[in-house]
Structure formats: C-alpha cells, structure tokens
Coordinates of C-alpha atoms in Angstrom, one line a residue:
Chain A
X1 CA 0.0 0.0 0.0
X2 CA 2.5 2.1 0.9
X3 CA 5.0 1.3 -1.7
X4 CA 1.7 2.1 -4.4
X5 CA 1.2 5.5 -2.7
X6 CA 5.1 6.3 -2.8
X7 CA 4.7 5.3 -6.7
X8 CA 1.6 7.3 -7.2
X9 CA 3.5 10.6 -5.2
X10 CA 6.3 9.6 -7.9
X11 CA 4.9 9.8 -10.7
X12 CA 2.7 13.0 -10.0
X13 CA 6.3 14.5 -9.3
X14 CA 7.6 13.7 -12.6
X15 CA 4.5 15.0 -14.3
X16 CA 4.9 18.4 -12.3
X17 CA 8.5 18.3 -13.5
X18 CA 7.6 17.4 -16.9
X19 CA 4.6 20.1 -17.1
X20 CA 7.6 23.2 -15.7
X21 CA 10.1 22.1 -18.2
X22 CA 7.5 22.2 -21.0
X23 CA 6.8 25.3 -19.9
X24 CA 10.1 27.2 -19.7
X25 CA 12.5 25.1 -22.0
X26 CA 10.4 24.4 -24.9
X27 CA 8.6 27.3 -26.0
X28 CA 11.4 28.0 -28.9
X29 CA 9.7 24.8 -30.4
X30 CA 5.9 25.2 -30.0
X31 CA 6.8 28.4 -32.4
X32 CA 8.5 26.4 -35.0
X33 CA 5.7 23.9 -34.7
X34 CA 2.9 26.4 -35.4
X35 CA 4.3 27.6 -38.5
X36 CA 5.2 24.2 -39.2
X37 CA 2.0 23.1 -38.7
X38 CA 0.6 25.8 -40.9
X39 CA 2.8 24.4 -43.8
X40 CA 2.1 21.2 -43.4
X41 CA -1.5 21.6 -43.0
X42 CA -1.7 23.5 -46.5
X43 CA 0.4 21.3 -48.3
X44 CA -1.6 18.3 -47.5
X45 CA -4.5 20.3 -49.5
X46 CA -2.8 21.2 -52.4
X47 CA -0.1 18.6 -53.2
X48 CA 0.0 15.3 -50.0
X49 CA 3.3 14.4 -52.4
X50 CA 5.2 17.4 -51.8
X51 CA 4.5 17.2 -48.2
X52 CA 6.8 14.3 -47.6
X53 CA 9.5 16.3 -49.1
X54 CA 9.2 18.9 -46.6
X55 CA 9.5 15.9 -43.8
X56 CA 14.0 15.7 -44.2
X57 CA 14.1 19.6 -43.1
X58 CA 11.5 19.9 -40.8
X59 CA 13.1 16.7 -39.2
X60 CA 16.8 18.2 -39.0
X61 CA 15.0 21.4 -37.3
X62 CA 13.0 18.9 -35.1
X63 CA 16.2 16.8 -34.5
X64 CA 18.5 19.6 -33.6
X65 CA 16.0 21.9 -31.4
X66 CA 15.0 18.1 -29.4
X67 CA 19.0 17.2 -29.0
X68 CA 19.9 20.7 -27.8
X69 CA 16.5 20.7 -25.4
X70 CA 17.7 17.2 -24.4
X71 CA 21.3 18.6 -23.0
X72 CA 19.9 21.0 -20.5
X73 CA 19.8 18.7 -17.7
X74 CA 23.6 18.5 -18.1
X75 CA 23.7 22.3 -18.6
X76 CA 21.5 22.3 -15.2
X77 CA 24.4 20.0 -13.2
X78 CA 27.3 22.0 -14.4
X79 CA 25.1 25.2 -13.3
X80 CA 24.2 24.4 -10.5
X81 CA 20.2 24.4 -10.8
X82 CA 19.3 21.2 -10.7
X83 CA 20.2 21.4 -6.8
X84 CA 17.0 23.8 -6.5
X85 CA 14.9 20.9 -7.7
X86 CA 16.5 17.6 -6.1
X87 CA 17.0 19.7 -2.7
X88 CA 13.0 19.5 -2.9
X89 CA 13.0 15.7 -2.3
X90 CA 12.4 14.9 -6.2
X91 CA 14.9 12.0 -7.2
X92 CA 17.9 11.6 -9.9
X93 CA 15.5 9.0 -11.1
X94 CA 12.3 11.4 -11.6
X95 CA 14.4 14.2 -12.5
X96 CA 15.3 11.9 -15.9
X97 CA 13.1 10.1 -16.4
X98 CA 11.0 13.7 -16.1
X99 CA 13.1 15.2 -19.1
X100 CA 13.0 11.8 -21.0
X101 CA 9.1 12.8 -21.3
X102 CA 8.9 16.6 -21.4
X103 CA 12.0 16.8 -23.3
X104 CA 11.9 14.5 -25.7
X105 CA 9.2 11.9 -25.8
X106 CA 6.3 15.0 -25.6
X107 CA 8.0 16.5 -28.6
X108 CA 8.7 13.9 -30.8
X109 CA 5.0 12.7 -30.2
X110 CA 4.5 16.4 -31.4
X111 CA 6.7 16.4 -34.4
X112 CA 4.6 13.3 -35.9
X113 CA 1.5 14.9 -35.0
X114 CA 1.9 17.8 -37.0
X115 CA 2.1 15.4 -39.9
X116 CA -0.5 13.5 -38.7
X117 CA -3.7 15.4 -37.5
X118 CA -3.7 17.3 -40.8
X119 CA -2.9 14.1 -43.1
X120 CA -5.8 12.4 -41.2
X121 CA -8.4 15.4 -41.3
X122 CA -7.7 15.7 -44.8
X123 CA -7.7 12.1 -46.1
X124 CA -6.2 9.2 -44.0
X125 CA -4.9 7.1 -47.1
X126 CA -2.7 10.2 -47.0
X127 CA -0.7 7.5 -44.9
X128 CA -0.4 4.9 -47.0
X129 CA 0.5 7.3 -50.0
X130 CA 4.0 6.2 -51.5
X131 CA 5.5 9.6 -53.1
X132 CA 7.6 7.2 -55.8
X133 CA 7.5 10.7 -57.8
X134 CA 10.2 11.9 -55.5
X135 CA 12.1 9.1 -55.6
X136 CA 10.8 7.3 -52.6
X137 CA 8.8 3.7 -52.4
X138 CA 8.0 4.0 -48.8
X139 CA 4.5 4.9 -47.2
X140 CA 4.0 8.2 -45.6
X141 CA 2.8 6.7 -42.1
X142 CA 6.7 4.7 -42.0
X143 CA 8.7 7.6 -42.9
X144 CA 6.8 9.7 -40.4
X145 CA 7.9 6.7 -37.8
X146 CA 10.8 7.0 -38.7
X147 CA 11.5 10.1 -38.6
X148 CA 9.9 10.4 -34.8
X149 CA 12.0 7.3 -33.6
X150 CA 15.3 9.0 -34.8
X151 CA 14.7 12.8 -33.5
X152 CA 14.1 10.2 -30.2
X153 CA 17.4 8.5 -31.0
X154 CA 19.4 11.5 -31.4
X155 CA 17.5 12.4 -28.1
X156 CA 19.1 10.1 -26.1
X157 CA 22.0 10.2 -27.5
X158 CA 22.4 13.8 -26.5
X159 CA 21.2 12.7 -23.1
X160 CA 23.6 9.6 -22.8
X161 CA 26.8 11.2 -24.1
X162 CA 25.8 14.5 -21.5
X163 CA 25.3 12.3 -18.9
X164 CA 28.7 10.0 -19.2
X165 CA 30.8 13.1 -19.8
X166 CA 28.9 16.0 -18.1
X167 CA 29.9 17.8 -21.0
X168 CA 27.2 19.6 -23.0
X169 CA 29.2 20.3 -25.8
X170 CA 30.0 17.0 -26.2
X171 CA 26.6 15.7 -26.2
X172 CA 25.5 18.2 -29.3
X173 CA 28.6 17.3 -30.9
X174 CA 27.9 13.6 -30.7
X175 CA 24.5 14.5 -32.3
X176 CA 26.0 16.3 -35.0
X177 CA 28.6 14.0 -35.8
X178 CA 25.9 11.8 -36.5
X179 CA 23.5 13.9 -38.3
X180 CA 25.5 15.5 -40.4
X181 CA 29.2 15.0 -40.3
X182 CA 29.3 11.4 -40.6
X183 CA 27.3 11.2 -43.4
X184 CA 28.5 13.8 -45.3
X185 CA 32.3 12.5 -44.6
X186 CA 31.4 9.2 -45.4
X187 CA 29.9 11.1 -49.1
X188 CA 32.8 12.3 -49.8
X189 CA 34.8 9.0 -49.0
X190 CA 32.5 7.0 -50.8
X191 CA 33.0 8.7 -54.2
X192 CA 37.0 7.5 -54.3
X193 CA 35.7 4.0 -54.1
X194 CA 34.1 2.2 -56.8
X195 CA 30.4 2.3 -56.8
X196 CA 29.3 -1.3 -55.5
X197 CA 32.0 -1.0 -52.7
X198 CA 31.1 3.0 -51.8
X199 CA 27.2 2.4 -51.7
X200 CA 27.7 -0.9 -49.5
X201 CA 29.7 1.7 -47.1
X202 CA 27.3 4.3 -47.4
X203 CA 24.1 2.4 -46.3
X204 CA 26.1 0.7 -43.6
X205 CA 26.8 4.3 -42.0
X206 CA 23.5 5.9 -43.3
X207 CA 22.0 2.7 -41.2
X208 CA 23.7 3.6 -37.9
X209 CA 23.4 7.4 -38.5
X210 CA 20.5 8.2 -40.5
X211 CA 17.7 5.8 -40.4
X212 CA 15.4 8.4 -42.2
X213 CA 17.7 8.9 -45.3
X214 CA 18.7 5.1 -45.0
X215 CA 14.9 4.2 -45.7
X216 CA 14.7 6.7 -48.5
X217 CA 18.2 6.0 -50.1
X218 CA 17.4 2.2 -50.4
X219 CA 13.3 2.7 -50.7
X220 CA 14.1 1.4 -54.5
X221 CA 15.7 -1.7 -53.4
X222 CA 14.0 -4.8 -51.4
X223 CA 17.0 -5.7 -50.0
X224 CA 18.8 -3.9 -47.3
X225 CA 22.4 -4.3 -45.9
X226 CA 21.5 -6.9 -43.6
X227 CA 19.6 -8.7 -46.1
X228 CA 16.3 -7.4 -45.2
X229 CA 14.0 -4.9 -46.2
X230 CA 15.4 -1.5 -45.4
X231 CA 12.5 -0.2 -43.6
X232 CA 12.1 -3.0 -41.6
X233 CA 15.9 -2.6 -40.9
X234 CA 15.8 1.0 -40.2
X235 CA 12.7 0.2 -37.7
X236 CA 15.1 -2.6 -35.6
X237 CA 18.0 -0.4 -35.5
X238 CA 16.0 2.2 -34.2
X239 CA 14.0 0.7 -31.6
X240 CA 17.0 -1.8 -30.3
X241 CA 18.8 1.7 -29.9
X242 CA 16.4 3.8 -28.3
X243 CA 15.4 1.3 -25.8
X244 CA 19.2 0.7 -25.3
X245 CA 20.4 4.4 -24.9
X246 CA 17.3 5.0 -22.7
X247 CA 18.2 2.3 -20.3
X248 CA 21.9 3.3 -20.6
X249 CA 21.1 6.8 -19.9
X250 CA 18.9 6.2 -16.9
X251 CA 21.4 3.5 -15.1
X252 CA 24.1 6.4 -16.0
X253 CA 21.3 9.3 -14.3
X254 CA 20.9 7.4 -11.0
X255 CA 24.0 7.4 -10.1
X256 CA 25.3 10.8 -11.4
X257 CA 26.9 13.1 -8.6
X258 CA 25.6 16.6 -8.6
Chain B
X1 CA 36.4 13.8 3.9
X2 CA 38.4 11.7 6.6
X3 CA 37.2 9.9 9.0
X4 CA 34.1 12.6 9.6
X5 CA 31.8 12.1 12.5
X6 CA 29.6 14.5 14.5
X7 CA 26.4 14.7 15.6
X8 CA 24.2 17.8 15.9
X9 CA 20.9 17.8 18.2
X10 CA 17.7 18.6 17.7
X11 CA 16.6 22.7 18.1
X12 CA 20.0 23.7 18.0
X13 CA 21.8 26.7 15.5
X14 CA 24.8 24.9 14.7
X15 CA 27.6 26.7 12.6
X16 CA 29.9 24.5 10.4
X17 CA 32.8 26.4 10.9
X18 CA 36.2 26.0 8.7
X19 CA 38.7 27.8 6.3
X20 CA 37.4 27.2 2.6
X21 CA 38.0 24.0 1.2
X22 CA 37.9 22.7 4.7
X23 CA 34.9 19.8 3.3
X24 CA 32.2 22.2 4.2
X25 CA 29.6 22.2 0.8
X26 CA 30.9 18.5 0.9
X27 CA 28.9 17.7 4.2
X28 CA 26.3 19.3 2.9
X29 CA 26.2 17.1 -0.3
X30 CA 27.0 14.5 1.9
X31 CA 23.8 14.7 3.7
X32 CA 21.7 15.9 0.7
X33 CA 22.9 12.6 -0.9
X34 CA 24.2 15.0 -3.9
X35 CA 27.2 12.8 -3.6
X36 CA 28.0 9.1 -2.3
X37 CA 30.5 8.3 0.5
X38 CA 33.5 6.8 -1.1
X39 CA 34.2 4.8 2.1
X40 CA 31.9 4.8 5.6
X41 CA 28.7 5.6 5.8
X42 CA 26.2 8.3 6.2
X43 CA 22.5 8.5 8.1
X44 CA 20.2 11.4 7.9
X45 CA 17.0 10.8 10.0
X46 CA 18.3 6.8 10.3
X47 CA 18.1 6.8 6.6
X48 CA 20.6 6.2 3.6
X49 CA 20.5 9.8 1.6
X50 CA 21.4 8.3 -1.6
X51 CA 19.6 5.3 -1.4
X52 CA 16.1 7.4 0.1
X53 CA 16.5 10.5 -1.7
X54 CA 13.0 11.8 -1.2
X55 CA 12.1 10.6 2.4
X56 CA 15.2 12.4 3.3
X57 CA 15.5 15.6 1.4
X58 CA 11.7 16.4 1.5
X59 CA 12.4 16.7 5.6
X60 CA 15.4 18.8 4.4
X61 CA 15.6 22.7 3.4
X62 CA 18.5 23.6 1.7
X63 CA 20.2 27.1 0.5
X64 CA 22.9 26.0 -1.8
X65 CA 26.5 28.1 -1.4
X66 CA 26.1 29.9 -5.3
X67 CA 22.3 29.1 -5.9
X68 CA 21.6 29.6 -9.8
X69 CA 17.9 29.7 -10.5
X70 CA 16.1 29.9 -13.5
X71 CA 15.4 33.0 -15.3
X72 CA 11.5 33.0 -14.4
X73 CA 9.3 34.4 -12.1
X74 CA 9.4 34.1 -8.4
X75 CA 5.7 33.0 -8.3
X76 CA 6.5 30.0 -10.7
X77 CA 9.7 28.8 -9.3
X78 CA 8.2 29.1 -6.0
X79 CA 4.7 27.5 -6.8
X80 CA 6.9 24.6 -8.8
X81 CA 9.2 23.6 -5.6
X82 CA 5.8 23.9 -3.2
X83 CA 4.3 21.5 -5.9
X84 CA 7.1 19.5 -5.9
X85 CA 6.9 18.9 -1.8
X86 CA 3.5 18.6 -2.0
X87 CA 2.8 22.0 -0.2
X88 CA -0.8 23.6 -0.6
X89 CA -0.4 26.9 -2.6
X90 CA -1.6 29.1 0.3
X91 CA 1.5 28.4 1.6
X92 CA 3.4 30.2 -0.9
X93 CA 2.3 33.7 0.5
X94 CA 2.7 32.8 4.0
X95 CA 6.5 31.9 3.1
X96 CA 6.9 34.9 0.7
X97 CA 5.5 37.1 3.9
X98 CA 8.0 35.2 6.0
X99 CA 11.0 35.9 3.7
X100 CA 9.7 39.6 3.0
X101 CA 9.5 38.8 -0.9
X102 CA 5.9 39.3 -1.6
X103 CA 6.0 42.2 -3.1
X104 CA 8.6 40.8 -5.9
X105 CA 6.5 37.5 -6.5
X106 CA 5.9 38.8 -10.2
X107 CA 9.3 39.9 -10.2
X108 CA 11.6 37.8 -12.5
X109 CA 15.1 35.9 -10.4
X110 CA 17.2 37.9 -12.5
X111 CA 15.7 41.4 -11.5
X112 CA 16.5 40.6 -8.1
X113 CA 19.7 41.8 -6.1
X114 CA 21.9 39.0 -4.2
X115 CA 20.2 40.0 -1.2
X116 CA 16.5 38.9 -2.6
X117 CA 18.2 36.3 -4.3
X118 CA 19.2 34.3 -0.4
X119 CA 15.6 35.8 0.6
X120 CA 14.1 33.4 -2.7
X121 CA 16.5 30.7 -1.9
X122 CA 15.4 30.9 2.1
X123 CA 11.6 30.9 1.1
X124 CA 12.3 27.6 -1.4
X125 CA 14.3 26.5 1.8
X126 CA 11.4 26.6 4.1
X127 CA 8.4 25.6 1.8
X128 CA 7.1 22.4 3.7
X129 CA 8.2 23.2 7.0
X130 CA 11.8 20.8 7.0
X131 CA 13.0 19.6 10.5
X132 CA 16.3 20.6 9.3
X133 CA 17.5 24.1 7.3
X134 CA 21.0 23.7 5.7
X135 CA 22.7 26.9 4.6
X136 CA 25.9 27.2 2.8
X137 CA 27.5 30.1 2.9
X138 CA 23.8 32.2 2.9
X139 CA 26.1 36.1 3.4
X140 CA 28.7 35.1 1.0
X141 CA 29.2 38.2 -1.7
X142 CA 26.2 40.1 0.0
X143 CA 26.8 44.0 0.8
X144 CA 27.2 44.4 4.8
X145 CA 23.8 45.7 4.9
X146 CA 22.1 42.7 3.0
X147 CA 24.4 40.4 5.8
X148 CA 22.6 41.9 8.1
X149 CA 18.9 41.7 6.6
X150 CA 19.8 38.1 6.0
X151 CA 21.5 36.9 9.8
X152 CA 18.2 38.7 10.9
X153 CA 15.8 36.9 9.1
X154 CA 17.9 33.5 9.7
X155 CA 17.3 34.4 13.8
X156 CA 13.5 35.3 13.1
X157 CA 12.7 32.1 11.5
X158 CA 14.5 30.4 14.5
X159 CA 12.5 32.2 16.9
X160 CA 9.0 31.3 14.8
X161 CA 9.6 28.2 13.4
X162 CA 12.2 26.5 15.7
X163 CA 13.8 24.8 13.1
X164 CA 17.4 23.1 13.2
X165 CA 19.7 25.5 11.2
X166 CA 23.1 24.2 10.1
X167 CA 24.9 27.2 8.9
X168 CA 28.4 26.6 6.6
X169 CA 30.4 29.4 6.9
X170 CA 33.9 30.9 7.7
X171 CA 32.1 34.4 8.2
X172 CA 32.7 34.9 11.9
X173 CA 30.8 37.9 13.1
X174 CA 27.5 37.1 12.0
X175 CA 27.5 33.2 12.8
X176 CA 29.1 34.2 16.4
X177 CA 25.0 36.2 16.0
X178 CA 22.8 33.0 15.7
X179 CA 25.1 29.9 16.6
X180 CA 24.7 27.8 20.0
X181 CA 26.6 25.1 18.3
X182 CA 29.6 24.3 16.3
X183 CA 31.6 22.3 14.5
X184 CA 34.6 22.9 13.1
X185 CA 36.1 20.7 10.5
X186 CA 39.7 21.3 8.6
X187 CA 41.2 19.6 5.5
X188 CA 38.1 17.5 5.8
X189 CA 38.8 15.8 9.2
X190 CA 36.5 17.4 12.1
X191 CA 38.4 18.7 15.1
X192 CA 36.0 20.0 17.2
X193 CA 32.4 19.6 17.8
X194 CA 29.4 20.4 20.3
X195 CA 27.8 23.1 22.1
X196 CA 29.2 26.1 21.7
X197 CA 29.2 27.4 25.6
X198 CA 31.1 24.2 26.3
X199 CA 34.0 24.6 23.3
X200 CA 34.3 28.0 24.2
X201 CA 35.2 27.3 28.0
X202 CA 37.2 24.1 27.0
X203 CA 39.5 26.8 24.8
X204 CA 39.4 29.4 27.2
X205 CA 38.1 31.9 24.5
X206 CA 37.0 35.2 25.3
X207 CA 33.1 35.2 25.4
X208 CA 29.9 37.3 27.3
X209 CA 28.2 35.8 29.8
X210 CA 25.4 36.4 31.3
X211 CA 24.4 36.1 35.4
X212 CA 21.3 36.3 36.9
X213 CA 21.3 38.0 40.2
X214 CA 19.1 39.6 42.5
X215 CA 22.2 41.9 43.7
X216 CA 23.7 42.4 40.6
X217 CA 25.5 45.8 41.7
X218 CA 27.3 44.1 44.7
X219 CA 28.3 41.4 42.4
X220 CA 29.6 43.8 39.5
X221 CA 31.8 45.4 42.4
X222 CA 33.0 42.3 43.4
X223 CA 33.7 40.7 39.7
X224 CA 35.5 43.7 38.1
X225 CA 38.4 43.1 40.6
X226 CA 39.0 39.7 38.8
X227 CA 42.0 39.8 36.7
X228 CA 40.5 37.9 33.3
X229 CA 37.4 40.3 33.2
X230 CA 37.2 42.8 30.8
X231 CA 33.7 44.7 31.6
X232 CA 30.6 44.0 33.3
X233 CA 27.6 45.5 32.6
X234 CA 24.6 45.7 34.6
X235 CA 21.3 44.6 33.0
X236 CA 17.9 44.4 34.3
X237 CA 17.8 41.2 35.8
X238 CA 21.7 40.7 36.0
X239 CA 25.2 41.1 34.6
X240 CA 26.7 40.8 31.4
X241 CA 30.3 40.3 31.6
X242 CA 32.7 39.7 29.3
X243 CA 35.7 37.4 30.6
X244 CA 38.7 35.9 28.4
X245 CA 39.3 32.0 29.1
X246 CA 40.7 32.0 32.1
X247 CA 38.4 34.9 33.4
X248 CA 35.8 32.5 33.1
X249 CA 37.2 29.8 35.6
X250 CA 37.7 33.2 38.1
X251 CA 34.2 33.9 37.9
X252 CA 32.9 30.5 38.3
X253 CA 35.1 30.1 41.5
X254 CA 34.1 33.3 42.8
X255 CA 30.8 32.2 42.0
X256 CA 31.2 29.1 44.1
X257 CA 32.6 30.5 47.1
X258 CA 30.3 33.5 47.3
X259 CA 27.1 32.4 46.7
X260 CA 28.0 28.7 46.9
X261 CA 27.1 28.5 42.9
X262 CA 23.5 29.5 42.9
X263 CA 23.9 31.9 40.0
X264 CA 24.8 30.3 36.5
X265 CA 26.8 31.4 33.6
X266 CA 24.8 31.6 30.2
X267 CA 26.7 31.9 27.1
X268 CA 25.5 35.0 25.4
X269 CA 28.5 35.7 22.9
X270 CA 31.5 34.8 22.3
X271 CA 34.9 35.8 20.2
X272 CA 34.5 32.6 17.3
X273 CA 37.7 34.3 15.6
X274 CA 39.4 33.8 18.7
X275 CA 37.8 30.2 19.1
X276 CA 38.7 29.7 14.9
X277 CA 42.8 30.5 15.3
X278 CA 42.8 28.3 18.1
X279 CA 41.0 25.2 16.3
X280 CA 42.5 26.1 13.0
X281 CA 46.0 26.0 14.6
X282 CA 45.3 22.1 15.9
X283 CA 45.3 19.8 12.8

C-alpha cells in the first residue's frame, strides 16, 4: 500500500516536473511547430506528395532543437540548478526520467503529429501514400515513424553522451557528428571507391546514423544491408537503440553526482 | 572527507565552521545525498540519503552556497518547488510574507539583487516546514547591509519556526549572532564539535556571559576586581560580563565560594575568531 502510494506521489512528481520544463524550456519549439503546422497543414490540401518532401528539413529542425533541449539537464548540473529541484526531495530518477518525457518523448509525439492530425483530417490514405514521384517507395505513415523514432534516437544520445561526460558540448557534438558530419564525410569517402564498394559503405553508416535517409536512399531496393527490407531494418536499428540508450542513460542518471 | 563524525541535536543553530576547502559544501552534499560516501557511511534521519533521496530531502531545506535559479518568475519557481513537496499553494504567500519577498512575487530571479536572491532561496528552503535548514555560505558576496537583513531573518525564523539551522560558513561575526553550536572541520577531518558554551570554555576563549542575580550591583563590584574580566555590565535582571578564558574559571570560583554557585553562567556571545585561530592552529 505504501509502496503504491510512494509510486503514485512519484509519478505526479515527474509530471509536475515534466509540465515546468515544457513550460520554460520548450517554447522556442511550439513556435516552429505552429508555423510548421501551418505548412504542413496547406500542403496536405494542395499537393499530399510534396508534403513528404518537406519531412528531411522539418526533421533536421526537429532533431536539432530536441537534441539541444535534451542537454539542458547537463547544462542544469554543471550550473548548479538542478540542486533547487532535487533539494525539494524529487529524485535523480524522476528528475530523468521527467526530461526523457517533457524533453523528448512529448516533442517527438509532437513532431509526428503535426504530420498527422492534418494528413488524417484531410484524407487518412494520405498515410499509405508512396510519393515514388520523388524518388521514394516508402509509405507516408513509415517515414513519419521513422522520422519520430530518430529525433528520439538523437535524443538520447544527446542525453547519454551528457550524462557520461557532463559535458554539453559533447553531447551536441555527438548528435551532429551523427546527423550531419558522418554522413556527409562518409559522401565524400565514398566517391573515391568504386560504386558497389562505396554504396555498401554508405548504407552501412546511413543505417547507424541516418535511419530516415537510410529508408529513402534504399526505398528502390527490397534488399537492405543486412539482407532485409530496409524499412524494416531502419525500424530494428532504431528501436533496439532507443530502448538501449534510454536504459543506458537512466542507469548512468541514478548514479550521477551533482 | 576523513574519518568525519559528528552529531548535531535537535533545536540547536549549529555553525559549520572551517577555512574554505575545509569539506564544508561536501557535508552538505553529503547529507543531501548530492554525492555518495567513497568509504563509511552516512544516516540522515536513520536513513541512507542516496539510497532514500526523497524521504530524506523532503524533511530537508536547503540554500545552496552559489544558488543559480532559473530566469523565471518568483511565483513560478516558487509554486513549482511547493508542488514539488506537496505543499498547498496558500502556503506560498505565507512563506513569501516570512522571507519579505511578496511584493517581488511577479518579479523575474534575474531582477532581483543577491540579497532577494538568499531571501528566494530561504523561502524555497522553508516551503514544507523541514526539521532541518541547511545553509551554505547564505552572506557570501552580500553587501554588509544585505548580511545583516539576512542573519536577521535566519534568527526570526528560528525564533518562529524552531527549526534546526546548520549554517556553513567561515564568516565569523554574523554566525558568532545565531550559533549555540559548532563544528569545526579542517582539511576534511572534524576537530572540534558540540555546544558552543562548552567549546568556548574548553579553549578558554574570550566570550559574554550572562548572570542572573538579584544583587547584581554588589556582584559587579566584586567581579570587576578579577584579573581575566574585561567589563561588566549591569542589566535588568543581571550582569553581562565579558571574561577571556581563564576569566571565566575566576568567575565561576568566585561564584562558588560566594554564593555557593546558585547563579549560573549563560553563554550570550562569544569571540568565534578567537575560538577559529585556536582550532584552525590544531590539525
């Protein structure tokens, strides 16, 4: 009974936590996602097609603006103000496991809603649309999965590198490394090598990286570096990392030193 | 830390006294649970801080040494740490009253001077009525007249609340204002600790007592011939007389053998620079 009611004071703790950091930290992104919205939401009445095209930039805004939200805790330890909230009695866990949800899961379930309420007001089979006119064979609804399960990965990786190193600048480094710098390296790398040999490099990275581009690079094949389909490969990769850097992360937040 | 023990009672104002870097915030951190014991072990109300973070820091207020808040207003943070303890929101004004910040509740932290910024972190303290205030360093880089404010409103919440203060400092003057307690630690080891009347007799430091007396003229005649005193003062309903350390062995003797020890000495001040050299010079 007792260990329900401490679980119960938990959790409204974390959602007090989580409703504060929404409320200071995240405002620079509910602006972005109004206009955003407003795009999207006009684009799925003209030309659904074109919408999907707009889904690579609006994810490296979502990406970036989630990853840098996602390093404040650590910005917080090296300041000093996280001691104002734990002094208050809520825990290393809560405090995490608090920015986990306001910080990233909240806006990443935002991020594929603003494809989603106006794709399903409009027309749902909007989903199910394959925009092969720009060069991609996979479904609306999967790319906008896969687009929130990587602003999530690059999330936690923020989170997890912060939390290892206590360095912020580390942490956005990390998520830029793999956002942008890798791939682009790996580009460049790539075109000294003959073609079979560079693209077999290229999705490997773009796998481990990019899941987004990885799905729409290989949409036109059925086979994917690990001999499956690519969306289903991008899909594992994703998942088996989030869950991994998430439980990383938190094992890593319980016993940081503040 | 080495080897740190000590215990501080219930009701008591107890100064953590030593020179900076002496393992001060680290006691503090210690007992927050901020920061795990590399060897021993710690108990705050019978209870592992790191392992109970909440049961023990929810019966906690803390002021931190260089408290960085966020760049909101006053009413939020303040409504978000009462939420946080599970304190009703009326209580929010009758802290801000307490603290004297009411009138900058729609004030944002970084309009407000250092002074208002210890009478925030003091409030955030005290939301949820902890058994036991922790301040680090709360007159550090504050004008004399803000130290003042501040050591005043530290001994009116005393007086109305009866709280358990620890106080961190190496400030002398104001702590020698509130403290009936000490403890001194150095280079992380703890040299000294307990109530303050009894440290400041053991090291024959120069200190104020105060004797109740129905005669207190006679006995002012009678005292000011001792060597060790330096003044006496006649009060109302006694003396106030200020003795070095070996003054106050004369007096209690005299005492003794002239009125066969009915009157008692009660610490009122005491010279904690004096009592500092002499502790800082043991380890």
């Amino acid at each position: 009974m007792s260990s329900m009611r401490s679980l119960q004071e938990s959790i409204k703790r974390i959602f007090h936590h989580v409703d504060y950091i929404m409320g200071l930290q995240a405002r620079l992104l509910y602006i972005f996602t109004i206009i955003f919205a407003v795009i999207v939401s006009y684009a799925f009445y003209t030309t659904p097609g074109f919408t999907i095209s707009l889904l690579p930039l609006f994810f490296l805004i979502y990406a970036a603006m989630v990853s840098a939200l996602a390093t404040e805790p650590i910005d917080e330890i090296s300041k000093g103000t996280i001691q104002v909230y734990l002094a208050t009695g809520l825990t290393r866990e809560e405090y995490y496991e608090a920015w986990l949800l306001g910080g990233i899961a909240f806006q990443t379930l935002v991020f594929a809603l603003i494809y989603s309420i106006p794709a399903f007001i409009v027309n749902p089979r909007i989903f199910f649309i394959t925009p092969s006119s720009y060069g991609l064979n996979v479904p609306m609804g999967i790319l906008i999965v896969i687009g929130s399960l990587q602003i999530m990965y690059y999330g936690a990786i923020a989170m997890t590198v912060g939390a290892l190193t206590k360095k912020r600048s580390l942490a956005v480094l990390s998520v830029f490394l793999l956002m942008v710098i890798i791939p682009f390296l790996v580009g460049i790398i790539s075109s000294i090598l003959t073609p079979n040999s560079a693209e077999h490099i290229t999705s490997l990275v773009m796998l481990f990286c990019n899941q987004l581009f990885y799905a729409g690079i290989m949409s036109y094949k059925n086979i994917g570096v690990f001999g499956l389909s690519p969306v289903i490969e991008s899909l594992i990769i994703l998942m088996v990392f989030d869950i991994a850097l998430i439980l990383i992360s938190d094992s890593v937040w319980r016993r940081i030193e503040i | 830390m080495k080897n740190a023990s000590f215990k501080i009672p219930d009701g008591v104002a107890a100064g953590l006294l030593g020179p900076n870097g002496s393992g001060k915030t680290t006691s503090f951190k210690l007992i927050l649970g901020f920061i795990k014991p590399t060897a021993g072990n710690i108990r705050v109300f019978g209870l592992d801080p790191v392992k109970h973070e909440n049961e023990v820091r929810s019966r906690i207020g803390y002021l931190p040494e260089k408290p960085v808040y966020p760049h909101v207003k006053l009413r939020v943070l303040i409504r978000h740490v009462a939420r946080l303890r599970n304190v009703p929101s009326r209580d929010i004004e009758r802290i801000a009253k307490l603290t004297g910040i009411t009138r900058y509740l729609d004030f944002n932290v970084k309009s407000l001077s250092r002074g208002y910024i210890q009478r925030l972190g003091l409030a955030l303290a005290l939301l949820g009525d902890p058994d036991i205030l922790l301040l680090d360093e709360p007159t550090a880089n504050l004008d004399p007249l803000s130290r003042k404010e501040i050591i005043e409103l530290i001994k009116d919440l005393m007086q109305d609340l009866g709280v358990t203060v620890i106080i961190a400092t190496h400030i002398l003057p104001e702590l020698q204002q509130v403290a009936n307690y000490i403890v001194f630690i150095n280079k992380g080891q703890v040299i000294e600790y307990g109530d303050l009347g009894s440290i400041v007799t053991r090291y024959r430091v120069t200190a104020t007592f105060k004797i109740r007396t129905s005669e207190p003229r006679k006995l002012a005649s009678k005292l000011i011939m001792l060597e060790n005193i330096r003044a006496v003062e006649i009060t109302g309903d006694g003396l106030l007389v200020k003795a070095t350390g070996e003054g106050v062995e004369e007096i209690k003797l005299y005492l003794e053998e002239a009125i066969g020890g009915a009157a008692s000495l009660e610490l009122i001040s005491s010279e904690l620079g004096e009592l500092y050299e002499k502790l800082a010079g043991i380890n």
